[in-house]
Amino acid sequence: MDDRTDDAAPPMGTGARLELNSPLAPASLERLIVAATRHRPSVVIDHGCGWGTSLLEALRLCPDARGRGVEVHPPDLARARDLACELELSERVEWVEGSSADDPTTADLLISIGAYQAFGSPGEALSALRTRLNPGGRLLFGLEYWQAPPTEQELTQMWQGACADDCLSLPEVIATAHEGGWRVLDLHDSTRTEFDAFEVGHLREREEWLLQHDDATVRTEQDRAWQSWLQGHRYPMGFVTLLLG
């Protein structure tokens, strides 16, 4: 529930102007979900489900499947429940508030897009998810990677404590999957347009608010967010989504 008054600035990071809380265009996600559901899964679990978009798309394509969305952030689950109602899928999905690391439930299709940190490193996440996958199942796994090694100047503009070890390179991501016993069945490397739309989408709600309000604090916060993105991770960071079996 949003308790702020009409004149209060929206909080940062709600993604209210986004359809997907990841750097994927809807058409890209749909293509990946189509590929991920070709084996007709009966049980689909989304770890770090966010707004439930990926999970609900899988259930829409698999009318006999049931789903489970696991998420630590209650406002995201509230949005997921609303979307499930809108799509008339509420009876086929359950929402679990908590850490994915504490949920050992197995499934025929696992989804983890931008949420591997619940299990630790990418390698640790792939190991943990393998124990949660039924034989013959599939995993849709998305994460950030370095397109090029970040410079020291770029690192200083990113999140607090950012370092070059925070992400792998794309070859390292694939090698980590192979070392964990996975095979790569599909790969989507998010485009610059997809990534820009994602970043701007997170900034847009507060930018729209600033058009109607003269607030120096919010303006400074927004300016800093633009700087952190444009001078920090925009060029070195990419995002890849893998279909694994």
PDB file of C-alpha atoms in Angstrom:
ATOM      1  CA  MET A   1       0.000   0.000   0.000  1.00  0.00           C
ATOM      2  CA  ASP A   2       1.214   3.522  -0.840  1.00  0.00           C
ATOM      3  CA  ASP A   3       0.927   5.648   2.322  1.00  0.00           C
ATOM      4  CA  ARG A   4       2.429   8.826   0.904  1.00  0.00           C
ATOM      5  CA  THR A   5       0.351  11.972   0.383  1.00  0.00           C
ATOM      6  CA  ASP A   6      -0.438  13.224  -3.100  1.00  0.00           C
ATOM      7  CA  ASP A   7       2.313  15.835  -2.832  1.00  0.00           C
ATOM      8  CA  ALA A   8       5.031  13.486  -1.563  1.00  0.00           C
ATOM      9  CA  ALA A   9       7.720  12.329  -3.961  1.00  0.00           C
ATOM     10  CA  PRO A  10       7.463   8.730  -5.165  1.00  0.00           C
ATOM     11  CA  PRO A  11      10.092   6.482  -3.574  1.00  0.00           C
ATOM     12  CA  MET A  12      13.048   5.441  -5.690  1.00  0.00           C
ATOM     13  CA  GLY A  13      13.094   2.116  -7.476  1.00  0.00           C
ATOM     14  CA  THR A  14       9.378   1.283  -7.672  1.00  0.00           C
ATOM     15  CA  GLY A  15       9.484   0.719 -11.428  1.00  0.00           C
ATOM     16  CA  ALA A  16       5.940   2.046 -11.669  1.00  0.00           C
ATOM     17  CA  ARG A  17       6.467   3.054 -15.309  1.00  0.00           C
ATOM     18  CA  LEU A  18       7.874  -0.345 -16.341  1.00  0.00           C
ATOM     19  CA  GLU A  19       6.132  -3.471 -17.625  1.00  0.00           C
ATOM     20  CA  LEU A  20       9.104  -5.679 -16.672  1.00  0.00           C
ATOM     21  CA  ASN A  21      11.513  -5.185 -13.799  1.00  0.00           C
ATOM     22  CA  SER A  22      14.454  -6.402 -15.866  1.00  0.00           C
ATOM     23  CA  PRO A  23      16.223  -5.133 -19.009  1.00  0.00           C
ATOM     24  CA  LEU A  24      14.103  -7.211 -21.371  1.00  0.00           C
ATOM     25  CA  ALA A  25      11.553  -6.039 -23.907  1.00  0.00           C
ATOM     26  CA  PRO A  26       8.184  -7.822 -23.627  1.00  0.00           C
ATOM     27  CA  ALA A  27       8.795  -9.486 -27.002  1.00  0.00           C
ATOM     28  CA  SER A  28      12.185 -10.778 -25.814  1.00  0.00           C
ATOM     29  CA  LEU A  29      10.675 -12.233 -22.658  1.00  0.00           C
ATOM     30  CA  GLU A  30       7.857 -13.850 -24.612  1.00  0.00           C
ATOM     31  CA  ARG A  31      10.328 -15.533 -26.982  1.00  0.00           C
ATOM     32  CA  LEU A  32      12.337 -16.879 -24.053  1.00  0.00           C
ATOM     33  CA  ILE A  33       9.259 -18.160 -22.203  1.00  0.00           C
ATOM     34  CA  VAL A  34       8.005 -19.887 -25.357  1.00  0.00           C
ATOM     35  CA  ALA A  35      11.362 -21.673 -25.632  1.00  0.00           C
ATOM     36  CA  ALA A  36      11.425 -22.469 -21.912  1.00  0.00           C
ATOM     37  CA  THR A  37       7.956 -24.084 -21.925  1.00  0.00           C
ATOM     38  CA  ARG A  38       8.319 -26.331 -24.971  1.00  0.00           C
ATOM     39  CA  HIS A  39       8.595 -29.353 -22.679  1.00  0.00           C
ATOM     40  CA  ARG A  40       5.154 -28.479 -21.221  1.00  0.00           C
ATOM     41  CA  PRO A  41       6.045 -28.082 -17.523  1.00  0.00           C
ATOM     42  CA  SER A  42       3.459 -28.961 -14.903  1.00  0.00           C
ATOM     43  CA  VAL A  43       5.058 -26.930 -12.110  1.00  0.00           C
ATOM     44  CA  VAL A  44       6.756 -23.555 -12.625  1.00  0.00           C
ATOM     45  CA  ILE A  45       8.609 -21.740  -9.835  1.00  0.00           C
ATOM     46  CA  ASP A  46       9.989 -18.218 -10.150  1.00  0.00           C
ATOM     47  CA  HIS A  47      12.688 -17.402  -7.590  1.00  0.00           C
ATOM     48  CA  GLY A  48      12.775 -13.648  -7.045  1.00  0.00           C
ATOM     49  CA  CYS A  49       9.551 -13.358  -9.027  1.00  0.00           C
ATOM     50  CA  GLY A  50       9.174  -9.603  -8.579  1.00  0.00           C
ATOM     51  CA  TRP A  51       5.924  -8.574 -10.232  1.00  0.00           C
ATOM     52  CA  GLY A  52       5.291 -12.121 -11.460  1.00  0.00           C
ATOM     53  CA  THR A  53       5.476 -11.196 -15.142  1.00  0.00           C
ATOM     54  CA  SER A  54       7.652 -14.109 -16.263  1.00  0.00           C
ATOM     55  CA  LEU A  55       5.823 -16.676 -14.137  1.00  0.00           C
ATOM     56  CA  LEU A  56       2.403 -15.578 -15.323  1.00  0.00           C
ATOM     57  CA  GLU A  57       3.500 -15.599 -18.958  1.00  0.00           C
ATOM     58  CA  ALA A  58       4.636 -19.219 -18.501  1.00  0.00           C
ATOM     59  CA  LEU A  59       1.281 -20.136 -16.955  1.00  0.00           C
ATOM     60  CA  ARG A  60      -0.567 -18.419 -19.776  1.00  0.00           C
ATOM     61  CA  LEU A  61       1.307 -20.586 -22.290  1.00  0.00           C
ATOM     62  CA  CYS A  62       0.835 -23.769 -20.218  1.00  0.00           C
ATOM     63  CA  PRO A  63      -2.837 -23.933 -19.214  1.00  0.00           C
ATOM     64  CA  ASP A  64      -2.355 -27.155 -17.227  1.00  0.00           C
ATOM     65  CA  ALA A  65       0.588 -25.860 -15.171  1.00  0.00           C
ATOM     66  CA  ARG A  66       0.622 -24.458 -11.659  1.00  0.00           C
ATOM     67  CA  GLY A  67       3.005 -21.771 -10.462  1.00  0.00           C
ATOM     68  CA  ARG A  68       4.772 -20.552  -7.356  1.00  0.00           C
ATOM     69  CA  GLY A  69       6.380 -17.121  -7.024  1.00  0.00           C
ATOM     70  CA  VAL A  70       8.952 -16.511  -4.277  1.00  0.00           C
ATOM     71  CA  GLU A  71       9.850 -12.916  -3.403  1.00  0.00           C
ATOM     72  CA  VAL A  72      11.212 -11.031  -0.377  1.00  0.00           C
ATOM     73  CA  HIS A  73       9.685  -7.631  -1.253  1.00  0.00           C
ATOM     74  CA  PRO A  74       5.992  -7.357  -0.239  1.00  0.00           C
ATOM     75  CA  PRO A  75       5.097  -4.463  -2.623  1.00  0.00           C
ATOM     76  CA  ASP A  76       6.313  -6.566  -5.556  1.00  0.00           C
ATOM     77  CA  LEU A  77       4.114  -9.468  -4.449  1.00  0.00           C
ATOM     78  CA  ALA A  78       1.135  -7.139  -4.161  1.00  0.00           C
ATOM     79  CA  ARG A  79       1.676  -6.054  -7.756  1.00  0.00           C
ATOM     80  CA  ALA A  80       2.076  -9.709  -8.798  1.00  0.00           C
ATOM     81  CA  ARG A  81      -1.233 -10.632  -7.177  1.00  0.00           C
ATOM     82  CA  ASP A  82      -2.972  -7.767  -8.976  1.00  0.00           C
ATOM     83  CA  LEU A  83      -1.521  -8.881 -12.308  1.00  0.00           C
ATOM     84  CA  ALA A  84      -2.580 -12.475 -11.683  1.00  0.00           C
ATOM     85  CA  CYS A  85      -6.134 -11.297 -11.022  1.00  0.00           C
ATOM     86  CA  GLU A  86      -6.099  -9.175 -14.158  1.00  0.00           C
ATOM     87  CA  LEU A  87      -4.978 -12.180 -16.226  1.00  0.00           C
ATOM     88  CA  GLU A  88      -7.432 -14.508 -14.440  1.00  0.00           C
ATOM     89  CA  LEU A  89      -4.603 -16.774 -13.285  1.00  0.00           C
ATOM     90  CA  SER A  90      -4.912 -16.372  -9.512  1.00  0.00           C
ATOM     91  CA  GLU A  91      -6.276 -19.892  -8.984  1.00  0.00           C
ATOM     92  CA  ARG A  92      -3.191 -21.455 -10.557  1.00  0.00           C
ATOM     93  CA  VAL A  93      -0.469 -19.576  -8.696  1.00  0.00           C
ATOM     94  CA  GLU A  94       0.657 -19.133  -5.102  1.00  0.00           C
ATOM     95  CA  TRP A  95       2.852 -16.311  -3.833  1.00  0.00           C
ATOM     96  CA  VAL A  96       5.426 -16.874  -1.107  1.00  0.00           C
ATOM     97  CA  GLU A  97       7.032 -14.021   0.810  1.00  0.00           C
ATOM     98  CA  GLY A  98      10.541 -15.079   1.782  1.00  0.00           C
ATOM     99  CA  SER A  99      13.999 -15.985   0.580  1.00  0.00           C
ATOM    100  CA  SER A 100      14.425 -18.406  -2.302  1.00  0.00           C
ATOM    101  CA  ALA A 101      17.272 -20.013  -0.366  1.00  0.00           C
ATOM    102  CA  ASP A 102      14.685 -21.267   2.147  1.00  0.00           C
ATOM    103  CA  ASP A 103      12.371 -22.792  -0.475  1.00  0.00           C
ATOM    104  CA  PRO A 104      13.499 -26.291  -1.614  1.00  0.00           C
ATOM    105  CA  THR A 105      10.403 -26.985  -3.729  1.00  0.00           C
ATOM    106  CA  THR A 106      11.179 -28.691  -7.032  1.00  0.00           C
ATOM    107  CA  ALA A 107       9.725 -27.793 -10.429  1.00  0.00           C
ATOM    108  CA  ASP A 108       9.778 -28.653 -14.128  1.00  0.00           C
ATOM    109  CA  LEU A 109      10.638 -25.053 -15.014  1.00  0.00           C
ATOM    110  CA  LEU A 110      12.610 -22.729 -12.763  1.00  0.00           C
ATOM    111  CA  ILE A 111      12.935 -19.016 -13.405  1.00  0.00           C
ATOM    112  CA  SER A 112      15.571 -16.804 -11.809  1.00  0.00           C
ATOM    113  CA  ILE A 113      16.020 -13.504 -13.630  1.00  0.00           C
ATOM    114  CA  GLY A 114      18.126 -10.896 -11.859  1.00  0.00           C
ATOM    115  CA  ALA A 115      17.803 -12.693  -8.515  1.00  0.00           C
ATOM    116  CA  TYR A 116      20.702 -15.136  -8.192  1.00  0.00           C
ATOM    117  CA  GLN A 117      22.021 -13.257  -5.122  1.00  0.00           C
ATOM    118  CA  ALA A 118      19.467 -15.082  -2.953  1.00  0.00           C
ATOM    119  CA  PHE A 119      21.723 -18.132  -3.263  1.00  0.00           C
ATOM    120  CA  GLY A 120      25.110 -16.373  -3.239  1.00  0.00           C
ATOM    121  CA  SER A 121      27.351 -16.210  -6.311  1.00  0.00           C
ATOM    122  CA  PRO A 122      26.198 -17.193  -9.827  1.00  0.00           C
ATOM    123  CA  GLY A 123      27.905 -20.553  -9.421  1.00  0.00           C
ATOM    124  CA  GLU A 124      26.267 -21.158  -6.052  1.00  0.00           C
ATOM    125  CA  ALA A 125      22.893 -20.188  -7.480  1.00  0.00           C
ATOM    126  CA  LEU A 126      23.253 -22.599 -10.390  1.00  0.00           C
ATOM    127  CA  SER A 127      24.188 -25.392  -7.980  1.00  0.00           C
ATOM    128  CA  ALA A 128      21.244 -24.671  -5.689  1.00  0.00           C
ATOM    129  CA  LEU A 129      18.777 -24.424  -8.554  1.00  0.00           C
ATOM    130  CA  ARG A 130      19.957 -27.707 -10.028  1.00  0.00           C
ATOM    131  CA  THR A 131      18.836 -29.493  -6.855  1.00  0.00           C
ATOM    132  CA  ARG A 132      15.402 -27.883  -7.265  1.00  0.00           C
ATOM    133  CA  LEU A 133      14.872 -28.965 -10.889  1.00  0.00           C
ATOM    134  CA  ASN A 134      12.974 -32.106 -11.807  1.00  0.00           C
ATOM    135  CA  PRO A 135      14.564 -34.493 -14.350  1.00  0.00           C
ATOM    136  CA  GLY A 136      14.175 -33.164 -17.879  1.00  0.00           C
ATOM    137  CA  GLY A 137      13.388 -29.689 -16.583  1.00  0.00           C
ATOM    138  CA  ARG A 138      14.601 -26.280 -17.701  1.00  0.00           C
ATOM    139  CA  LEU A 139      16.004 -23.176 -16.004  1.00  0.00           C
ATOM    140  CA  LEU A 140      15.597 -19.618 -17.281  1.00  0.00           C
ATOM    141  CA  PHE A 141      18.487 -17.750 -15.666  1.00  0.00           C
ATOM    142  CA  GLY A 142      19.250 -14.039 -16.097  1.00  0.00           C
ATOM    143  CA  LEU A 143      22.063 -11.978 -14.613  1.00  0.00           C
ATOM    144  CA  GLU A 144      24.293  -8.964 -15.080  1.00  0.00           C
ATOM    145  CA  TYR A 145      27.754  -9.376 -16.585  1.00  0.00           C
ATOM    146  CA  TRP A 146      30.663  -7.155 -17.574  1.00  0.00           C
ATOM    147  CA  GLN A 147      30.754  -6.432 -21.296  1.00  0.00           C
ATOM    148  CA  ALA A 148      34.155  -4.886 -20.652  1.00  0.00           C
ATOM    149  CA  PRO A 149      36.185  -4.580 -17.454  1.00  0.00           C
ATOM    150  CA  PRO A 150      34.964  -1.481 -15.578  1.00  0.00           C
ATOM    151  CA  THR A 151      37.457   1.303 -15.038  1.00  0.00           C
ATOM    152  CA  GLU A 152      38.235   2.615 -11.568  1.00  0.00           C
ATOM    153  CA  GLN A 153      36.415   5.830 -12.463  1.00  0.00           C
ATOM    154  CA  GLU A 154      33.295   3.895 -13.501  1.00  0.00           C
ATOM    155  CA  LEU A 155      33.377   1.842 -10.311  1.00  0.00           C
ATOM    156  CA  THR A 156      33.435   4.982  -8.164  1.00  0.00           C
ATOM    157  CA  GLN A 157      30.154   6.097  -9.800  1.00  0.00           C
ATOM    158  CA  MET A 158      28.300   2.821  -9.197  1.00  0.00           C
ATOM    159  CA  TRP A 159      26.779   1.441  -6.008  1.00  0.00           C
ATOM    160  CA  GLN A 160      28.683   1.803  -2.747  1.00  0.00           C
ATOM    161  CA  GLY A 161      31.583  -0.638  -2.573  1.00  0.00           C
ATOM    162  CA  ALA A 162      31.348  -1.628  -6.256  1.00  0.00           C
ATOM    163  CA  CYS A 163      34.310  -3.657  -7.474  1.00  0.00           C
ATOM    164  CA  ALA A 164      35.328  -5.549 -10.588  1.00  0.00           C
ATOM    165  CA  ASP A 165      34.538  -8.869  -8.883  1.00  0.00           C
ATOM    166  CA  ASP A 166      30.836  -8.003  -8.601  1.00  0.00           C
ATOM    167  CA  CYS A 167      30.115  -9.467 -12.047  1.00  0.00           C
ATOM    168  CA  LEU A 168      31.539 -12.099 -14.374  1.00  0.00           C
ATOM    169  CA  SER A 169      32.301 -11.672 -18.054  1.00  0.00           C
ATOM    170  CA  LEU A 170      29.991 -13.441 -20.498  1.00  0.00           C
ATOM    171  CA  PRO A 171      32.542 -16.201 -21.241  1.00  0.00           C
ATOM    172  CA  GLU A 172      32.891 -16.689 -17.484  1.00  0.00           C
ATOM    173  CA  VAL A 173      29.106 -16.939 -17.100  1.00  0.00           C
ATOM    174  CA  ILE A 174      28.928 -19.668 -19.739  1.00  0.00           C
ATOM    175  CA  ALA A 175      31.940 -21.482 -18.269  1.00  0.00           C
ATOM    176  CA  THR A 176      30.328 -21.373 -14.816  1.00  0.00           C
ATOM    177  CA  ALA A 177      27.157 -22.929 -16.228  1.00  0.00           C
ATOM    178  CA  HIS A 178      29.144 -25.664 -17.967  1.00  0.00           C
ATOM    179  CA  GLU A 179      31.146 -26.388 -14.823  1.00  0.00           C
ATOM    180  CA  GLY A 180      27.877 -26.814 -12.932  1.00  0.00           C
ATOM    181  CA  GLY A 181      26.668 -29.456 -15.371  1.00  0.00           C
ATOM    182  CA  TRP A 182      24.302 -27.222 -17.348  1.00  0.00           C
ATOM    183  CA  ARG A 183      23.985 -26.936 -21.142  1.00  0.00           C
ATOM    184  CA  VAL A 184      22.968 -23.685 -22.794  1.00  0.00           C
ATOM    185  CA  LEU A 185      19.892 -24.085 -25.002  1.00  0.00           C
ATOM    186  CA  ASP A 186      19.221 -20.406 -25.710  1.00  0.00           C
ATOM    187  CA  LEU A 187      20.771 -17.029 -24.955  1.00  0.00           C
ATOM    188  CA  HIS A 188      19.436 -13.489 -25.058  1.00  0.00           C
ATOM    189  CA  ASP A 189      21.909 -10.641 -24.651  1.00  0.00           C
ATOM    190  CA  SER A 190      19.850  -7.565 -23.728  1.00  0.00           C
ATOM    191  CA  THR A 191      20.279  -4.745 -26.211  1.00  0.00           C
ATOM    192  CA  ARG A 192      21.341  -1.223 -25.322  1.00  0.00           C
ATOM    193  CA  THR A 193      17.781  -0.095 -26.085  1.00  0.00           C
ATOM    194  CA  GLU A 194      16.378  -2.657 -23.623  1.00  0.00           C
ATOM    195  CA  PHE A 195      18.844  -1.653 -20.920  1.00  0.00           C
ATOM    196  CA  ASP A 196      18.257   2.071 -21.441  1.00  0.00           C
ATOM    197  CA  ALA A 197      14.478   1.610 -21.316  1.00  0.00           C
ATOM    198  CA  PHE A 198      14.886  -0.284 -18.032  1.00  0.00           C
ATOM    199  CA  GLU A 199      17.083   2.376 -16.412  1.00  0.00           C
ATOM    200  CA  VAL A 200      15.005   5.326 -17.625  1.00  0.00           C
ATOM    201  CA  GLY A 201      11.830   3.515 -16.587  1.00  0.00           C
ATOM    202  CA  HIS A 202      13.084   3.401 -13.007  1.00  0.00           C
ATOM    203  CA  LEU A 203      13.823   7.135 -13.087  1.00  0.00           C
ATOM    204  CA  ARG A 204      10.755   8.330 -14.960  1.00  0.00           C
ATOM    205  CA  GLU A 205       8.143   8.399 -12.182  1.00  0.00           C
ATOM    206  CA  ARG A 206      10.204  10.781 -10.056  1.00  0.00           C
ATOM    207  CA  GLU A 207      11.172  12.852 -13.107  1.00  0.00           C
ATOM    208  CA  GLU A 208       7.469  13.321 -13.882  1.00  0.00           C
ATOM    209  CA  TRP A 209       6.897  14.338 -10.264  1.00  0.00           C
ATOM    210  CA  LEU A 210       9.691  16.927 -10.494  1.00  0.00           C
ATOM    211  CA  LEU A 211       7.937  18.580 -13.434  1.00  0.00           C
ATOM    212  CA  GLN A 212       5.196  19.557 -10.978  1.00  0.00           C
ATOM    213  CA  HIS A 213       7.255  20.097  -7.806  1.00  0.00           C
ATOM    214  CA  ASP A 214      10.305  22.211  -7.056  1.00  0.00           C
ATOM    215  CA  ASP A 215      12.141  19.957  -4.616  1.00  0.00           C
ATOM    216  CA  ALA A 216      15.902  20.399  -4.367  1.00  0.00           C
ATOM    217  CA  THR A 217      16.447  17.157  -2.446  1.00  0.00           C
ATOM    218  CA  VAL A 218      14.644  14.968  -4.968  1.00  0.00           C
ATOM    219  CA  ARG A 219      16.288  16.799  -7.859  1.00  0.00           C
ATOM    220  CA  THR A 220      19.731  16.145  -6.344  1.00  0.00           C
ATOM    221  CA  GLU A 221      18.878  12.460  -5.792  1.00  0.00           C
ATOM    222  CA  GLN A 222      17.720  12.118  -9.380  1.00  0.00           C
ATOM    223  CA  ASP A 223      20.777  13.894 -10.758  1.00  0.00           C
ATOM    224  CA  ARG A 224      22.956  11.538  -8.768  1.00  0.00           C
ATOM    225  CA  ALA A 225      21.060   8.507 -10.101  1.00  0.00           C
ATOM    226  CA  TRP A 226      21.555   9.682 -13.690  1.00  0.00           C
ATOM    227  CA  GLN A 227      25.247  10.237 -13.017  1.00  0.00           C
ATOM    228  CA  SER A 228      25.662   6.824 -11.409  1.00  0.00           C
ATOM    229  CA  TRP A 229      24.121   5.126 -14.428  1.00  0.00           C
ATOM    230  CA  LEU A 230      25.630   7.167 -17.264  1.00  0.00           C
ATOM    231  CA  GLN A 231      29.117   7.502 -15.784  1.00  0.00           C
ATOM    232  CA  GLY A 232      29.062   4.181 -13.958  1.00  0.00           C
ATOM    233  CA  HIS A 233      27.579   0.941 -15.239  1.00  0.00           C
ATOM    234  CA  ARG A 234      25.959   1.957 -18.553  1.00  0.00           C
ATOM    235  CA  TYR A 235      28.875   0.978 -20.770  1.00  0.00           C
ATOM    236  CA  PRO A 236      30.605  -1.874 -18.938  1.00  0.00           C
ATOM    237  CA  MET A 237      27.492  -3.764 -17.802  1.00  0.00           C
ATOM    238  CA  GLY A 238      25.338  -6.112 -19.841  1.00  0.00           C
ATOM    239  CA  PHE A 239      22.519  -8.497 -19.002  1.00  0.00           C
ATOM    240  CA  VAL A 240      22.164 -12.024 -20.337  1.00  0.00           C
ATOM    241  CA  THR A 241      19.288 -14.476 -19.994  1.00  0.00           C
ATOM    242  CA  LEU A 242      20.098 -18.139 -20.550  1.00  0.00           C
ATOM    243  CA  LEU A 243      17.825 -21.112 -21.106  1.00  0.00           C
ATOM    244  CA  LEU A 244      19.583 -24.022 -19.418  1.00  0.00           C
ATOM    245  CA  GLY A 245      18.980 -27.744 -19.273  1.00  0.00           C
TER     246      GLY A 245
END
